Amino acid sequence: MTAVTETSALTQLEVSLGERSYPILIGGGLLQQAGTHIAQTLPGARCVVICDETVATIHLKTLEDSLGAVGVGFDTLLVPAGEKTKCFSQFERLCDEVLSLRLERGDAVVALGGGVVGDLSGFVSGVVRRGMQFVQIPTTLLAQVDSSVGGKTGINSRHGKNLLGVFHQPTLVLADTDALDTLPQRDFRAGYAEVAKYGLINDEPFFKWLENNWEDVFKGGEARIHAVAHSCRAKAAVVAADERESGNRALLNLGHTFGHALEGAVAYEGSRLVHGEGVSIGMTLAYEFSAQLGLCAIEDAERVEAHLEKVGLPTQIKQVPGQLPPLETFMDLIAQDKKVTRGQLTFILARGIGQSFIDKTIEPETLASYLKEKLA
Ligand code: NAD
Ligand code: GLY
């Protein structure tokens, strides 16, 4: 991955994947310029814009105007907002509609929205006609720093989170940081958990920077753009080195084994828990569990929890409202985790801040006794 240019107006990065390399543009005002960028990247392509109903009321017209202004032909398909939309019935409906529109392989699915729309649309674009062009226009912090980059697409199953999907890289990512101004505070905070994740994985100076500057990141302006660009750069480097998660890409799952199980446990009910909140709780538990196993200092686990708490994120399972299922359900959900290899659990644990590592030694009994304590 190489940073191509960085100015206060626009940052351009590249995800280096040989012939599947693609640019990520980051900055204010990109939504207005989206038509121009798409027409330059995919000359002659028609588009189907997929967007959720909430984002459609705020940002869709700007995108449609920008496509219209440069003569890009497009249709628009709407889906309900929220995690439950990442499901088979929406996937089937969208595939059917894209085929009805007679779009070809060289045409583009354009995802306008958060990670839900990005993951679902990406999956559609990855399978219709065995793969169409795909453009990501992420409008949440989470999608700008994580889900729009790297080509993981998919939907949830009743067996667990993100269990159906394909790797399908986008052709172009346009992250308009101005779009984040309309994001509700709860969703901004949820995305912040994924920003903090990059510090915790392997970048202690970035975590320290966030501890000192998180309020400015929330306010907007240069600090926010820096946080988005720094996170994207980190993600692009990991993806370029391990596109299909045969190795270190698994580190990006810090906190996700617990987080995904929690999302499954609340049946993807966003009023109780959204993805980034699950990641926040999961990262806190991953550090606490690491400390209990004698791998890292308890002070590091406390530091992680203190920072996430300070920004207003939940850090403990008991903060999830409503009744949770019994331990056995959590253990079943965790057993379906995509990182399980030959039946062995794979956990992302830590030796300190910025010192995460992949562990394949955790016995289910050890995990169960830790979780039992957390669920009590
Ligand atoms: P989301 O897509 O549900 O968006 C959150 C909410 O914000 C929604 O209600 C949406 O309508 C609203 N919204 C979006 N942009 C807005 C804007 N600019 N202004 C106002 N409202 C806006 O959730 P998310 O947090 O973006 O994404 C979570 C999903 O991402 C999860 O399904 C998770 O599994 C997935 N994810 C995928 C990857 C990957 O690599 N593919 C990585 C991380 C997370
Ligand atoms: N968000 C995890 C990954 O992209 O690998």
GROMACS .gro file of C-alpha atoms and ligand atoms in nm:
model
  425
    1MET     CA    1   0.000   0.000   0.000
    2THR     CA    2   0.135   0.342  -0.088
    3ALA     CA    3   0.013   0.689  -0.001
    4VAL     CA    4  -0.012   0.861  -0.337
    5THR     CA    5  -0.089   1.215  -0.228
    6GLU     CA    6  -0.198   1.388   0.091
    7THR     CA    7  -0.307   1.750   0.101
    8SER     CA    8  -0.540   1.923   0.344
    9ALA     CA    9  -0.805   1.901   0.069
   10LEU     CA   10  -0.779   1.540  -0.036
   11THR     CA   11  -0.593   1.229   0.068
   12GLN     CA   12  -0.546   0.956  -0.187
   13LEU     CA   13  -0.429   0.609  -0.087
   14GLU     CA   14  -0.398   0.293  -0.287
   15VAL     CA   15  -0.477  -0.062  -0.185
   16SER     CA   16  -0.205  -0.251  -0.370
   17LEU     CA   17  -0.342  -0.580  -0.496
   18GLY     CA   18  -0.185  -0.615  -0.839
   19GLU     CA   19  -0.446  -0.587  -1.112
   20ARG     CA   20  -0.716  -0.548  -0.846
   21SER     CA   21  -0.550  -0.241  -0.690
   22TYR     CA   22  -0.778   0.052  -0.628
   23PRO     CA   23  -0.771   0.407  -0.494
   24ILE     CA   24  -0.932   0.538  -0.177
   25LEU     CA   25  -1.006   0.910  -0.189
   26ILE     CA   26  -1.067   1.082   0.144
   27GLY     CA   27  -1.181   1.439   0.204
   28GLY     CA   28  -1.469   1.685   0.210
   29GLY     CA   29  -1.702   1.736  -0.087
   30LEU     CA   30  -1.636   1.401  -0.258
   31LEU     CA   31  -2.006   1.320  -0.283
   32GLN     CA   32  -2.057   1.616  -0.517
   33GLN     CA   33  -1.764   1.494  -0.729
   34ALA     CA   34  -1.860   1.125  -0.721
   35GLY     CA   35  -2.003   1.124  -1.076
   36THR     CA   36  -1.679   1.260  -1.219
   37HIS     CA   37  -1.465   1.004  -1.032
   38ILE     CA   38  -1.691   0.715  -1.131
   39ALA     CA   39  -1.705   0.822  -1.497
   40GLN     CA   40  -1.324   0.850  -1.505
   41THR     CA   41  -1.270   0.512  -1.337
   42LEU     CA   42  -1.541   0.320  -1.525
   43PRO     CA   43  -1.603   0.499  -1.854
   44GLY     CA   44  -1.939   0.409  -2.005
   45ALA     CA   45  -2.057   0.205  -1.706
   46ARG     CA   46  -2.417   0.227  -1.585
   47CYS     CA   47  -2.472   0.227  -1.211
   48VAL     CA   48  -2.718   0.095  -0.960
   49VAL     CA   49  -2.699   0.294  -0.640
   50ILE     CA   50  -2.793   0.097  -0.329
   51CYS     CA   51  -2.872   0.306  -0.026
   52ASP     CA   52  -3.065   0.273   0.299
   53GLU     CA   53  -3.381   0.475   0.356
   54THR     CA   54  -3.219   0.701   0.619
   55VAL     CA   55  -2.914   0.791   0.411
   56ALA     CA   56  -3.139   0.837   0.107
   57THR     CA   57  -3.322   1.124   0.276
   58ILE     CA   58  -2.993   1.305   0.346
   59HIS     CA   59  -2.729   1.228   0.083
   60LEU     CA   60  -2.884   1.045  -0.212
   61LYS     CA   61  -2.983   1.353  -0.412
   62THR     CA   62  -2.627   1.489  -0.403
   63LEU     CA   63  -2.496   1.163  -0.548
   64GLU     CA   64  -2.774   1.137  -0.807
   65ASP     CA   65  -2.717   1.498  -0.917
   66SER     CA   66  -2.346   1.436  -0.949
   67LEU     CA   67  -2.400   1.122  -1.163
   68GLY     CA   68  -2.658   1.304  -1.375
   69ALA     CA   69  -2.428   1.602  -1.426
   70VAL     CA   70  -2.169   1.389  -1.606
   71GLY     CA   71  -2.420   1.173  -1.793
   72VAL     CA   72  -2.373   0.849  -1.597
   73GLY     CA   73  -2.692   0.641  -1.629
   74PHE     CA   74  -2.819   0.507  -1.299
   75ASP     CA   75  -3.104   0.347  -1.108
   76THR     CA   76  -3.151   0.349  -0.734
   77LEU     CA   77  -3.257   0.071  -0.498
   78LEU     CA   78  -3.346   0.138  -0.135
   79VAL     CA   79  -3.323  -0.094   0.166
   80PRO     CA   80  -3.433  -0.041   0.526
   81ALA     CA   81  -3.167   0.102   0.759
   82GLY     CA   82  -3.009  -0.124   1.020
   83GLU     CA   83  -2.823  -0.450   1.070
   84LYS     CA   84  -3.126  -0.670   1.005
   85THR     CA   85  -3.105  -0.565   0.640
   86LYS     CA   86  -2.789  -0.777   0.602
   87CYS     CA   87  -3.007  -1.082   0.539
   88PHE     CA   88  -3.093  -1.339   0.275
   89SER     CA   89  -3.426  -1.186   0.174
   90GLN     CA   90  -3.274  -0.843   0.098
   91PHE     CA   91  -2.981  -1.009  -0.077
   92GLU     CA   92  -3.215  -1.213  -0.297
   93ARG     CA   93  -3.436  -0.912  -0.372
   94LEU     CA   94  -3.138  -0.693  -0.471
   95CYS     CA   95  -2.982  -0.961  -0.694
   96ASP     CA   96  -3.316  -1.001  -0.868
   97GLU     CA   97  -3.360  -0.626  -0.917
   98VAL     CA   98  -3.006  -0.579  -1.050
   99LEU     CA   99  -3.070  -0.855  -1.305
  100SER     CA  100  -3.407  -0.700  -1.396
  101LEU     CA  101  -3.222  -0.377  -1.470
  102ARG     CA  102  -3.010  -0.577  -1.719
  103LEU     CA  103  -2.688  -0.443  -1.578
  104GLU     CA  104  -2.378  -0.606  -1.718
  105ARG     CA  105  -2.055  -0.723  -1.557
  106GLY     CA  106  -1.881  -0.398  -1.650
  107ASP     CA  107  -2.156  -0.192  -1.486
  108ALA     CA  108  -2.128  -0.087  -1.125
  109VAL     CA  109  -2.306  -0.141  -0.799
  110VAL     CA  110  -2.256   0.178  -0.598
  111ALA     CA  111  -2.297   0.143  -0.221
  112LEU     CA  112  -2.396   0.472  -0.058
  113GLY     CA  113  -2.415   0.432   0.318
  114GLY     CA  114  -2.268   0.258   0.617
  115GLY     CA  115  -2.121  -0.088   0.660
  116VAL     CA  116  -2.459  -0.257   0.630
  117VAL     CA  117  -2.525  -0.121   0.281
  118GLY     CA  118  -2.159  -0.169   0.185
  119ASP     CA  119  -2.142  -0.535   0.294
  120LEU     CA  120  -2.479  -0.624   0.140
  121SER     CA  121  -2.424  -0.438  -0.189
  122GLY     CA  122  -2.072  -0.574  -0.214
  123PHE     CA  123  -2.204  -0.928  -0.184
  124VAL     CA  124  -2.461  -0.856  -0.456
  125SER     CA  125  -2.192  -0.710  -0.683
  126GLY     CA  126  -1.966  -1.009  -0.611
  127VAL     CA  127  -2.216  -1.271  -0.724
  128VAL     CA  128  -2.440  -1.116  -0.992
  129ARG     CA  129  -2.303  -1.236  -1.327
  130ARG     CA  130  -2.014  -1.379  -1.118
  131GLY     CA  131  -1.891  -1.034  -1.031
  132MET     CA  132  -1.971  -0.676  -1.129
  133GLN     CA  133  -1.782  -0.355  -1.070
  134PHE     CA  134  -1.827  -0.216  -0.721
  135VAL     CA  135  -1.790   0.139  -0.588
  136GLN     CA  136  -1.800   0.217  -0.217
  137ILE     CA  137  -1.919   0.559  -0.098
  138PRO     CA  138  -1.908   0.513   0.281
  139THR     CA  139  -2.109   0.761   0.489
  140THR     CA  140  -2.040   0.636   0.843
  141LEU     CA  141  -1.714   0.664   1.035
  142LEU     CA  142  -1.708   0.285   1.064
  143ALA     CA  143  -1.749   0.237   0.691
  144GLN     CA  144  -1.488   0.503   0.608
  145VAL     CA  145  -1.221   0.355   0.836
  146ASP     CA  146  -1.293  -0.012   0.794
  147SER     CA  147  -1.574  -0.180   0.601
  148SER     CA  148  -1.541   0.005   0.267
  149VAL     CA  149  -1.179  -0.107   0.233
  150GLY     CA  150  -1.062  -0.464   0.187
  151GLY     CA  151  -1.333  -0.644  -0.007
  152LYS     CA  152  -1.505  -0.839   0.270
  153THR     CA  153  -1.871  -0.851   0.174
  154GLY     CA  154  -2.161  -1.049   0.311
  155ILE     CA  155  -2.471  -1.094   0.519
  156ASN     CA  156  -2.560  -1.247   0.854
  157SER     CA  157  -2.710  -1.593   0.906
  158ARG     CA  158  -2.919  -1.727   1.190
  159HIS     CA  159  -2.601  -1.923   1.272
  160GLY     CA  160  -2.398  -1.609   1.319
  161LYS     CA  161  -2.256  -1.284   1.195
  162ASN     CA  162  -2.117  -1.236   0.842
  163LEU     CA  163  -2.124  -1.611   0.778
  164LEU     CA  164  -2.229  -1.577   0.413
  165GLY     CA  165  -2.029  -1.369   0.173
  166VAL     CA  166  -1.745  -1.336  -0.072
  167PHE     CA  167  -1.422  -1.144  -0.100
  168HIS     CA  168  -1.488  -0.890  -0.373
  169GLN     CA  169  -1.273  -0.579  -0.390
  170PRO     CA  170  -1.422  -0.245  -0.490
  171THR     CA  171  -1.288  -0.056  -0.791
  172LEU     CA  172  -1.302   0.278  -0.614
  173VAL     CA  173  -1.367   0.408  -0.261
  174LEU     CA  174  -1.484   0.768  -0.208
  175ALA     CA  175  -1.491   0.866   0.160
  176ASP     CA  176  -1.653   1.209   0.190
  177THR     CA  177  -1.569   1.319   0.544
  178ASP     CA  178  -1.833   1.596   0.526
  179ALA     CA  179  -2.099   1.322   0.512
  180LEU     CA  180  -2.007   1.236   0.872
  181ASP     CA  181  -2.149   1.570   0.991
  182THR     CA  182  -2.501   1.426   0.969
  183LEU     CA  183  -2.419   1.100   1.145
  184PRO     CA  184  -2.596   1.052   1.481
  185GLN     CA  185  -2.357   1.065   1.778
  186ARG     CA  186  -2.424   0.702   1.869
  187ASP     CA  187  -2.319   0.582   1.523
  188PHE     CA  188  -2.013   0.809   1.521
  189ARG     CA  189  -1.906   0.663   1.857
  190ALA     CA  190  -1.960   0.310   1.729
  191GLY     CA  191  -1.730   0.380   1.435
  192TYR     CA  192  -1.474   0.527   1.673
  193ALA     CA  193  -1.430   0.181   1.827
  194GLU     CA  194  -1.286   0.061   1.496
  195VAL     CA  195  -1.054   0.365   1.484
  196ALA     CA  196  -0.923   0.286   1.833
  197LYS     CA  197  -0.878  -0.075   1.719
  198TYR     CA  198  -0.592   0.027   1.485
  199GLY     CA  199  -0.403   0.174   1.780
  200LEU     CA  200  -0.462  -0.133   1.990
  201ILE     CA  201  -0.355  -0.379   1.720
  202ASN     CA  202  -0.005  -0.250   1.650
  203ASP     CA  203   0.017   0.128   1.687
  204GLU     CA  204   0.053   0.250   2.046
  205PRO     CA  205   0.146   0.607   1.937
  206PHE     CA  206  -0.185   0.631   1.748
  207PHE     CA  207  -0.379   0.508   2.053
  208LYS     CA  208  -0.201   0.771   2.262
  209TRP     CA  209  -0.285   1.035   1.998
  210LEU     CA  210  -0.650   0.930   2.019
  211GLU     CA  211  -0.644   0.951   2.400
  212ASN     CA  212  -0.528   1.312   2.364
  213ASN     CA  213  -0.729   1.418   2.058
  214TRP     CA  214  -1.052   1.216   2.055
  215GLU     CA  215  -1.266   1.521   2.128
  216ASP     CA  216  -1.131   1.693   1.815
  217VAL     CA  217  -1.195   1.379   1.613
  218PHE     CA  218  -1.558   1.395   1.728
  219LYS     CA  219  -1.578   1.770   1.650
  220GLY     CA  220  -1.462   1.730   1.288
  221GLY     CA  221  -1.203   1.912   1.080
  222GLU     CA  222  -0.838   1.815   1.045
  223ALA     CA  223  -0.824   1.577   1.342
  224ARG     CA  224  -1.114   1.376   1.204
  225ILE     CA  225  -0.963   1.361   0.856
  226HIS     CA  226  -0.632   1.253   1.009
  227ALA     CA  227  -0.804   0.975   1.206
  228VAL     CA  228  -0.988   0.849   0.896
  229ALA     CA  229  -0.679   0.864   0.672
  230HIS     CA  230  -0.451   0.703   0.933
  231SER     CA  231  -0.700   0.421   0.988
  232CYS     CA  232  -0.751   0.363   0.616
  233ARG     CA  233  -0.378   0.356   0.560
  234ALA     CA  234  -0.342   0.093   0.832
  235LYS     CA  235  -0.626  -0.115   0.690
  236ALA     CA  236  -0.499  -0.088   0.332
  237ALA     CA  237  -0.154  -0.209   0.439
  238VAL     CA  238  -0.297  -0.514   0.617
  239VAL     CA  239  -0.522  -0.601   0.322
  240ALA     CA  240  -0.241  -0.560   0.069
  241ALA     CA  241  -0.030  -0.804   0.270
  242ASP     CA  242  -0.301  -1.063   0.341
  243GLU     CA  243  -0.609  -1.013   0.124
  244ARG     CA  244  -0.788  -1.336   0.218
  245GLU     CA  245  -0.699  -1.353   0.585
  246SER     CA  246  -0.460  -1.643   0.577
  247GLY     CA  247  -0.248  -1.464   0.837
  248ASN     CA  248  -0.227  -1.122   0.996
  249ARG     CA  249  -0.552  -0.983   0.856
  250ALA     CA  250  -0.714  -1.175   1.143
  251LEU     CA  251  -0.569  -0.907   1.377
  252LEU     CA  252  -0.836  -0.671   1.240
  253ASN     CA  253  -1.078  -0.893   1.427
  254LEU     CA  254  -0.956  -0.775   1.766
  255GLY     CA  255  -1.266  -0.773   1.989
  256HIS     CA  256  -1.483  -0.922   1.716
  257THR     CA  257  -1.519  -1.278   1.848
  258PHE     CA  258  -1.693  -1.145   2.159
  259GLY     CA  259  -1.858  -0.859   1.966
  260HIS     CA  260  -2.007  -1.077   1.692
  261ALA     CA  261  -2.139  -1.325   1.950
  262LEU     CA  262  -2.306  -1.037   2.133
  263GLU     CA  263  -2.464  -0.909   1.811
  264GLY     CA  264  -2.596  -1.258   1.743
  265ALA     CA  265  -2.718  -1.286   2.102
  266VAL     CA  266  -2.937  -0.974   2.057
  267ALA     CA  267  -3.053  -1.100   1.715
  268TYR     CA  268  -2.894  -0.797   1.539
  269GLU     CA  269  -3.137  -0.565   1.719
  270GLY     CA  270  -2.968  -0.226   1.674
  271SER     CA  271  -3.171  -0.059   1.949
  272ARG     CA  272  -2.981  -0.287   2.192
  273LEU     CA  273  -2.637  -0.307   2.033
  274VAL     CA  274  -2.476  -0.190   1.711
  275HIS     CA  275  -2.163  -0.345   1.562
  276GLY     CA  276  -1.912  -0.086   1.687
  277GLU     CA  277  -2.051  -0.110   2.040
  278GLY     CA  278  -2.004  -0.487   2.026
  279VAL     CA  279  -1.645  -0.428   1.912
  280SER     CA  280  -1.588  -0.186   2.202
  281ILE     CA  281  -1.709  -0.440   2.456
  282GLY     CA  282  -1.519  -0.714   2.272
  283MET     CA  283  -1.187  -0.523   2.274
  284THR     CA  284  -1.223  -0.448   2.645
  285LEU     CA  285  -1.288  -0.816   2.713
  286ALA     CA  286  -1.001  -0.925   2.487
  287TYR     CA  287  -0.761  -0.713   2.695
  288GLU     CA  288  -0.914  -0.818   3.025
  289PHE     CA  289  -0.901  -1.185   2.920
  290SER     CA  290  -0.537  -1.135   2.812
  291ALA     CA  291  -0.460  -0.986   3.154
  292GLN     CA  292  -0.631  -1.277   3.331
  293LEU     CA  293  -0.423  -1.518   3.124
  294GLY     CA  294  -0.111  -1.335   3.241
  295LEU     CA  295  -0.031  -1.208   2.891
  296CYS     CA  296  -0.060  -0.836   2.951
  297ALA     CA  297  -0.061  -0.600   3.246
  298ILE     CA  298  -0.397  -0.528   3.407
  299GLU     CA  299  -0.306  -0.157   3.374
  300ASP     CA  300  -0.317  -0.196   2.993
  301ALA     CA  301  -0.663  -0.353   3.011
  302GLU     CA  302  -0.775  -0.071   3.240
  303ARG     CA  303  -0.631   0.189   3.002
  304VAL     CA  304  -0.828   0.044   2.710
  305GLU     CA  305  -1.150   0.037   2.910
  306ALA     CA  306  -1.095   0.388   3.049
  307HIS     CA  307  -1.052   0.539   2.702
  308LEU     CA  308  -1.351   0.365   2.546
  309GLU     CA  309  -1.563   0.459   2.848
  310LYS     CA  310  -1.449   0.820   2.822
  311VAL     CA  311  -1.577   0.851   2.465
  312GLY     CA  312  -1.909   0.706   2.580
  313LEU     CA  313  -1.882   0.352   2.443
  314PRO     CA  314  -2.008   0.048   2.636
  315THR     CA  315  -1.728  -0.175   2.763
  316GLN     CA  316  -1.905  -0.448   2.958
  317ILE     CA  317  -2.162  -0.711   2.862
  318LYS     CA  318  -2.393  -0.600   3.142
  319GLN     CA  319  -2.438  -0.264   2.966
  320VAL     CA  320  -2.630  -0.434   2.683
  321PRO     CA  321  -2.994  -0.363   2.764
  322GLY     CA  322  -3.244  -0.647   2.806
  323GLN     CA  323  -3.200  -1.012   2.883
  324LEU     CA  324  -2.916  -1.205   2.725
  325PRO     CA  325  -2.918  -1.575   2.637
  326PRO     CA  326  -2.733  -1.830   2.852
  327LEU     CA  327  -2.362  -1.907   2.831
  328GLU     CA  328  -2.425  -2.207   2.603
  329THR     CA  329  -2.570  -1.980   2.332
  330PHE     CA  330  -2.259  -1.758   2.344
  331MET     CA  331  -2.036  -2.064   2.322
  332ASP     CA  332  -2.235  -2.190   2.020
  333LEU     CA  333  -2.208  -1.853   1.847
  334ILE     CA  334  -1.835  -1.837   1.918
  335ALA     CA  335  -1.789  -2.191   1.783
  336GLN     CA  336  -1.927  -2.063   1.449
  337ASP     CA  337  -1.670  -1.781   1.435
  338LYS     CA  338  -1.506  -1.768   1.091
  339LYS     CA  339  -1.160  -1.779   1.245
  340VAL     CA  340  -1.214  -2.127   1.395
  341THR     CA  341  -0.956  -2.357   1.233
  342ARG     CA  342  -0.993  -2.736   1.246
  343GLY     CA  343  -1.228  -2.682   1.539
  344GLN     CA  344  -0.973  -2.473   1.733
  345LEU     CA  345  -1.079  -2.128   1.852
  346THR     CA  346  -0.869  -1.841   1.720
  347PHE     CA  347  -0.853  -1.535   1.943
  348ILE     CA  348  -0.689  -1.199   1.905
  349LEU     CA  349  -0.517  -1.137   2.238
  350ALA     CA  350  -0.268  -0.874   2.350
  351ARG     CA  351   0.065  -0.841   2.527
  352GLY     CA  352   0.013  -0.469   2.568
  353ILE     CA  353  -0.129  -0.162   2.393
  354GLY     CA  354  -0.041  -0.199   2.025
  355GLN     CA  355   0.081  -0.554   2.079
  356SER     CA  356  -0.200  -0.776   1.961
  357PHE     CA  357  -0.138  -1.126   1.835
  358ILE     CA  358  -0.323  -1.428   1.700
  359ASP     CA  359  -0.370  -1.706   1.954
  360LYS     CA  360  -0.487  -2.059   1.879
  361THR     CA  361  -0.439  -2.212   2.223
  362ILE     CA  362  -0.754  -2.110   2.410
  363GLU     CA  363  -0.953  -2.409   2.532
  364PRO     CA  364  -1.333  -2.373   2.530
  365GLU     CA  365  -1.341  -2.444   2.907
  366THR     CA  366  -1.107  -2.152   2.979
  367LEU     CA  367  -1.323  -1.922   2.768
  368ALA     CA  368  -1.646  -2.054   2.919
  369SER     CA  369  -1.530  -1.990   3.274
  370TYR     CA  370  -1.426  -1.632   3.184
  371LEU     CA  371  -1.754  -1.563   3.004
  372LYS     CA  372  -1.960  -1.715   3.286
  373GLU     CA  373  -1.810  -1.455   3.517
  374LYS     CA  374  -1.893  -1.175   3.271
  375LEU     CA  375  -2.253  -1.291   3.224
  376ALA     CA  376  -2.323  -1.331   3.597
  377NAD     P1  377  -2.494   0.106   0.938
  377NAD     O1  378  -2.460   0.084   0.798
  377NAD     O2  379  -2.615   0.038   0.994
  377NAD     O3  380  -2.507   0.264   0.964
  377NAD     C1  381  -2.543   0.308   1.093
  377NAD     C2  382  -2.664   0.401   1.088
  377NAD     O4  383  -2.624   0.528   1.039
  377NAD     C3  384  -2.777   0.355   0.997
  377NAD     O5  385  -2.898   0.380   1.061
  377NAD     C4  386  -2.766   0.447   0.874
  377NAD     O6  387  -2.889   0.469   0.811
  377NAD     C5  388  -2.712   0.573   0.936
  377NAD     N1  389  -2.630   0.657   0.851
  377NAD     C6  390  -2.531   0.619   0.767
  377NAD     N2  391  -2.466   0.725   0.719
  377NAD     C7  392  -2.527   0.833   0.769
  377NAD     C8  393  -2.504   0.973   0.758
  377NAD     N3  394  -2.400   1.020   0.690
  377NAD     N4  395  -2.588   1.057   0.822
  377NAD     C9  396  -2.689   1.007   0.897
  377NAD     N5  397  -2.714   0.878   0.916
  377NAD    C10  398  -2.633   0.792   0.852
  377NAD     O7  399  -2.375   0.064   1.036
  377NAD     P2  400  -2.218   0.084   1.029
  377NAD     O8  401  -2.176   0.105   1.168
  377NAD     O9  402  -2.177   0.180   0.927
  377NAD    O10  403  -2.167  -0.059   0.978
  377NAD    C11  404  -2.183  -0.175   1.056
  377NAD    C12  405  -2.170  -0.294   0.965
  377NAD    O11  406  -2.041  -0.297   0.905
  377NAD    C13  407  -2.184  -0.427   1.039
  377NAD    O12  408  -2.273  -0.509   0.968
  377NAD    C14  409  -2.045  -0.485   1.034
  377NAD    O13  410  -2.046  -0.626   1.034
  377NAD    C15  411  -1.992  -0.430   0.906
  377NAD     N6  412  -1.846  -0.426   0.898
  377NAD    C16  413  -1.788  -0.480   0.787
  377NAD    C17  414  -1.651  -0.475   0.772
  377NAD    C18  415  -1.588  -0.528   0.646
  377NAD    O14  416  -1.464  -0.538   0.641
  377NAD     N7  417  -1.664  -0.560   0.543
  377NAD    C19  418  -1.572  -0.417   0.871
  377NAD    C20  419  -1.633  -0.363   0.983
  377NAD    C21  420  -1.771  -0.368   0.996
  378GLY     N1  421  -1.286  -0.577   0.952
  378GLY     C1  422  -1.210  -0.698   0.940
  378GLY     C2  423  -1.143  -0.714   0.809
  378GLY     O1  424  -1.165  -0.639   0.716
  378GLY     O2  425  -1.067  -0.804   0.795
   0.00000   0.00000   0.00000
